[in-house]
């Protein structure tokens, strides 16, 4: 358990610890999962895979919660076989199984294997992203806009997150907030950056030969 040390400001980033008296700054990981899933369901996808790194981690759990709620809003029952973790199962095995079972969209949320996932889909399983399979990846790293096709991403405001964390640490080092006041908590909104990696299954032209 972390405890505040006199004159040493502590700020937790993307792992809320306000209940332990630690100032906390995070992006809304629940919103990331919800927005990405809804982006797929709005375009006719009903069989959606959720790929993350590991289950016992705050961000992954929050994204999974958003995924489940967005599926429920679309009237889709969550299938546990569609929730997989790259630390537990090789990515190739996960993707091969999903392909054989008709998954049409993937939340590519395993950051450690995100590019490996895209490589396997395109170059090993011979699936064309944005047509045969749809993908939404985490964070808007530069490579995604130059990928073929450019990747739709769900992004957190990293610059704002970092600036707010530094400002909060400086405030705490200067004695703010005063003792007895509420522990600092900030949760920043995230957004979808739409590109070409998601097929619209509701568009008849998309399925035309």
C-alpha atoms as one frame of an Amber mdcrd trajectory, in Angstrom:
protein
   0.000   0.000   0.000   1.348   3.420  -0.953   1.341   6.135   1.674   2.038
   9.821   1.274   5.453  10.885   2.495   5.738  14.393   4.021   6.922  16.911
   1.403   6.887  14.247  -1.321   3.959  14.767  -3.714   2.522  11.569  -5.171
   0.351  11.526  -8.288  -1.037   8.301  -9.761  -1.449   8.328 -13.545  -3.995
   6.016 -15.196  -4.399   4.016 -12.004  -6.822   5.832  -9.670  -5.768   5.731
  -6.014  -7.826   8.541  -4.518  -9.337   6.055  -2.061  -5.812   5.686  -0.626
  -5.313   9.422  -0.376  -3.209   9.674  -3.553  -3.950  12.366  -6.138  -5.079
  10.635  -9.327  -5.090  11.682 -12.974  -6.484   9.334 -15.604  -8.055   9.112
 -19.018 -11.519   7.592 -19.132 -10.657   3.997 -20.027 -14.293   2.920 -19.636
 -15.185   5.485 -22.298 -12.460   4.104 -24.578 -14.006   0.639 -24.471 -17.536
   1.963 -24.831 -16.831   4.361 -27.723 -14.800   1.826 -29.694 -17.417  -0.904
 -29.302 -20.274   1.437 -30.167 -18.365   2.594 -33.247 -18.429  -1.013 -34.440
 -22.025  -1.825 -33.452 -23.269   1.376 -35.120 -21.761   0.008 -38.327 -23.504
  -3.339 -38.089 -20.875  -5.421 -36.280 -22.296  -7.921 -33.799 -19.404 -10.353
 -33.348 -16.625  -8.277 -31.808 -13.421  -9.525 -30.212 -11.824  -7.758 -27.243
  -8.037  -8.234 -27.122  -6.095  -6.831 -24.162  -2.801  -7.585 -22.422  -3.968
  -8.926 -19.076  -7.203  -9.109 -17.072  -6.021  -7.968 -13.633  -5.222  -4.355
 -14.528  -7.338  -1.241 -13.985  -7.293   0.118 -17.546  -8.048  -3.251 -19.109
 -10.894  -3.887 -16.667 -12.417  -0.484 -17.357 -12.224  -0.939 -21.120 -13.825
  -4.361 -20.771 -16.634  -2.836 -18.717 -17.239  -0.259 -21.470 -17.168  -3.017
 -24.091 -19.788  -5.012 -22.206 -22.075  -2.026 -21.689 -21.897  -0.982 -25.354
 -22.737  -4.525 -26.438 -25.699  -4.566 -24.051 -26.923  -1.240 -25.439 -26.895
  -2.816 -28.902 -28.780  -5.886 -27.682 -25.738  -8.161 -28.026 -24.878 -10.733
 -25.371 -21.236 -10.759 -24.324 -19.572 -14.024 -25.374 -16.671 -14.841 -22.978
 -14.773 -16.503 -25.844 -14.551 -13.079 -27.486 -12.536 -11.676 -24.553  -8.884
 -12.697 -24.798  -5.557 -11.627 -23.292  -2.188 -11.751 -25.051  -0.289 -12.633
 -21.852  -2.349 -15.808 -21.531  -2.674 -16.974 -25.162  -0.510 -16.400 -28.274
  -1.989 -13.730 -30.523  -1.869 -15.986 -33.589  -3.954 -18.599 -31.796  -6.524
 -16.012 -30.696  -6.887 -14.467 -34.146  -7.051 -17.803 -35.943  -9.827 -18.968
 -33.633 -11.740 -15.725 -34.045 -11.436 -15.873 -37.836 -12.871 -19.389 -37.913
 -15.769 -18.338 -35.690 -16.852 -15.313 -37.702 -15.570 -12.352 -35.703 -15.949
  -9.238 -37.890 -14.455  -6.572 -35.611 -11.556  -6.497 -33.162 -10.741  -4.051
 -30.388  -6.968  -4.178 -30.745  -6.281  -3.149 -27.143  -3.203  -5.275 -26.376
  -0.683  -2.464 -26.756   2.336  -4.784 -26.508   1.143  -6.842 -29.486  -0.931
  -4.294 -31.433   1.323  -4.199 -34.504   1.804  -7.965 -34.345  -1.985  -8.320
 -34.422  -2.281  -6.173 -37.542   0.590  -8.043 -39.193  -0.970 -11.452 -38.521
  -4.379 -10.371 -39.769  -3.042  -8.990 -43.039   0.009 -11.102 -43.847  -0.655
 -14.453 -42.191  -4.439 -14.819 -42.166  -4.770 -12.873 -45.439  -7.552 -10.613
 -44.174  -7.983  -7.118 -45.554  -8.552  -4.645 -42.723 -11.524  -2.417 -43.346
 -13.107  -5.068 -45.538 -12.675  -8.672 -44.344 -12.000  -7.656 -40.742 -12.381
  -4.372 -38.883  -9.951  -3.121 -36.260  -9.802  -0.296 -33.747  -6.451   0.237
 -32.041  -5.386   2.113 -28.910  -3.599   5.460 -28.964  -3.063   7.528 -32.055
   0.608   6.712 -32.582   2.007   8.070 -35.878   2.401   4.663 -37.530  -1.351
   4.080 -37.501  -2.118   6.906 -39.920   0.386   5.463 -42.405  -0.689   1.825
 -42.021  -2.518   0.147 -44.896  -5.295   0.945 -44.373  -4.930   3.846 -41.916
  -6.182   2.679 -38.539  -9.198   3.941 -36.674  -8.032   4.550 -33.097  -9.456
   5.387 -29.696  -7.163   7.927 -28.133  -6.530   9.512 -24.769  -5.255  13.120
 -24.453  -1.695  12.225 -23.430  -0.331  15.774 -23.538  -3.157  17.099 -21.375
  -2.773  14.111 -19.044   0.952  14.745 -18.582   0.534  18.485 -18.099  -2.213
  17.997 -15.520  -0.123  15.435 -13.623   2.862  17.806 -13.465   0.678  20.767
 -12.428  -0.940  18.638  -9.721   2.452  17.492  -8.410   3.677  21.109  -8.311
   0.534  22.192  -6.466   1.001  19.423  -3.920   4.679  20.300  -3.472   3.609
  23.874  -2.808   1.136  22.814  -0.145  -2.034  22.729  -2.267  -4.638  21.446
  -1.745  -4.716  22.294   1.943  -5.034  19.477   4.505  -8.606  18.308   4.916
  -9.622  19.124   1.370 -10.791  16.491  -1.098  -8.064  14.410  -2.727  -7.411
  15.564  -6.300  -9.094  13.384  -8.938  -9.309  14.086 -12.644 -10.709  11.818
 -15.371 -10.180  13.094 -18.913 -12.406  12.330 -21.887 -11.175  10.254 -24.820
 -12.163  10.209 -28.477 -12.475   8.074 -31.596 -10.267   9.062 -34.527 -11.979
   7.553 -37.548  -9.965   6.332 -40.517 -10.346   3.367 -42.889  -9.980   0.193
 -40.803 -13.674  -0.268 -39.960 -16.132  -1.614 -42.530 -19.713  -0.365 -42.487
 -21.729  -3.565 -42.653 -24.979  -1.606 -42.830 -23.977  -0.122 -46.201 -25.189
  -2.382 -49.066 -22.417  -1.022 -51.265 -19.824  -2.360 -48.815 -20.885  -5.936
 -49.444 -21.361  -5.579 -53.194 -18.950  -7.608 -55.344
